[in-house]
Amino acid sequence: MISSLYGPIRHLRPDQAVIDIGGIGLSVTITPTTSARLSIGGDAQFFTSLVVREDSLTLFGFLDEASRTLFELEIGR
């Protein structure tokens, strides 16, 4: 499981950030509130939750562990 990421933001949308991890850009699904707190080129740390479905792998990112924990409770983990 990918539990956290740290690195510079390379691309930013209201629902997605691409974070550079050792030259590899990882797409992280985020909320508009989280997006508003980030800036391209700035470093960010995400606490992450990987949701695996039959047709997709989605990495959700949160700025604090409490938000990730609440998300995981809501989706039944």
Short mmCIF file of C-alpha atoms in Angstrom, two decimals:
data_model
loop_
_atom_site.label_atom_id
_atom_site.label_comp_id
_atom_site.label_asym_id
_atom_site.label_seq_id
_atom_site.Cartn_x
_atom_site.Cartn_y
_atom_site.Cartn_z
CA MET A 1 0.00 0.00 0.00
CA ILE A 2 1.17 3.53 -0.73
CA SER A 3 0.61 5.33 2.58
CA SER A 4 2.21 8.70 1.87
CA LEU A 5 3.93 10.76 -0.82
CA TYR A 6 6.17 13.81 -0.61
CA GLY A 7 7.48 15.93 -3.46
CA PRO A 8 6.86 18.87 -5.75
CA ILE A 9 3.51 19.41 -7.44
CA ARG A 10 3.90 19.33 -11.24
CA HIS A 11 0.26 19.65 -12.35
CA LEU A 12 -2.81 20.80 -10.48
CA ARG A 13 -6.56 20.70 -11.14
CA PRO A 14 -9.47 21.08 -8.71
CA ASP A 15 -9.80 17.28 -8.47
CA GLN A 16 -6.25 16.07 -9.18
CA ALA A 17 -2.60 16.75 -8.43
CA VAL A 18 0.43 15.20 -10.08
CA ILE A 19 3.29 14.87 -7.62
CA ASP A 20 6.85 14.16 -8.76
CA ILE A 21 8.37 11.22 -6.91
CA GLY A 22 11.92 10.62 -8.11
CA GLY A 23 11.11 11.63 -11.67
CA ILE A 24 7.83 9.71 -11.81
CA GLY A 25 4.59 11.71 -11.79
CA LEU A 26 1.89 10.11 -9.66
CA SER A 27 -1.69 11.26 -10.09
CA VAL A 28 -3.54 11.80 -6.81
CA THR A 29 -7.28 12.42 -6.59
CA ILE A 30 -7.99 15.34 -4.24
CA THR A 31 -10.82 17.65 -3.24
CA PRO A 32 -11.17 21.25 -4.48
CA THR A 33 -10.41 22.43 -0.92
CA THR A 34 -7.13 20.51 -0.95
CA SER A 35 -6.30 21.83 -4.42
CA ALA A 36 -6.77 25.42 -3.22
CA ARG A 37 -4.07 24.87 -0.58
CA LEU A 38 -1.47 23.67 -3.10
CA SER A 39 0.64 25.40 -5.72
CA ILE A 40 2.51 24.14 -8.77
CA GLY A 41 6.20 23.76 -7.96
CA GLY A 42 5.58 23.72 -4.22
CA ASP A 43 6.32 20.64 -2.14
CA ALA A 44 3.41 18.73 -0.68
CA GLN A 45 2.90 15.71 1.52
CA PHE A 46 -0.13 13.54 0.93
CA PHE A 47 -1.43 10.81 3.20
CA THR A 48 -2.91 8.40 0.69
CA SER A 49 -5.47 5.67 0.30
CA LEU A 50 -5.37 3.35 -2.72
CA VAL A 51 -8.81 2.16 -3.84
CA VAL A 52 -8.69 -0.91 -6.06
CA ARG A 53 -11.68 -1.72 -8.24
CA GLU A 54 -12.14 -4.20 -11.04
CA ASP A 55 -11.52 -1.53 -13.68
CA SER A 56 -9.38 1.07 -11.88
CA LEU A 57 -6.74 1.94 -9.31
CA THR A 58 -7.38 5.33 -7.70
CA LEU A 59 -4.95 6.99 -5.31
CA PHE A 60 -6.74 9.48 -3.04
CA GLY A 61 -4.64 12.12 -1.29
CA PHE A 62 -5.23 13.99 1.97
CA LEU A 63 -3.20 16.70 3.69
CA ASP A 64 -3.54 15.09 7.14
CA GLU A 65 -3.92 11.61 8.57
CA ALA A 66 -7.25 12.39 10.24
CA SER A 67 -8.86 13.16 6.87
CA ARG A 68 -7.55 9.92 5.40
CA THR A 69 -8.84 7.96 8.38
CA LEU A 70 -12.30 9.52 8.04
CA PHE A 71 -12.33 8.71 4.29
CA GLU A 72 -11.40 5.09 4.96
CA LEU A 73 -14.15 4.79 7.59
CA GLU A 74 -16.67 6.15 5.09
CA ILE A 75 -15.71 3.64 2.38
CA GLY A 76 -15.70 0.75 4.84
CA ARG A 77 -12.05 -0.05 5.38
#
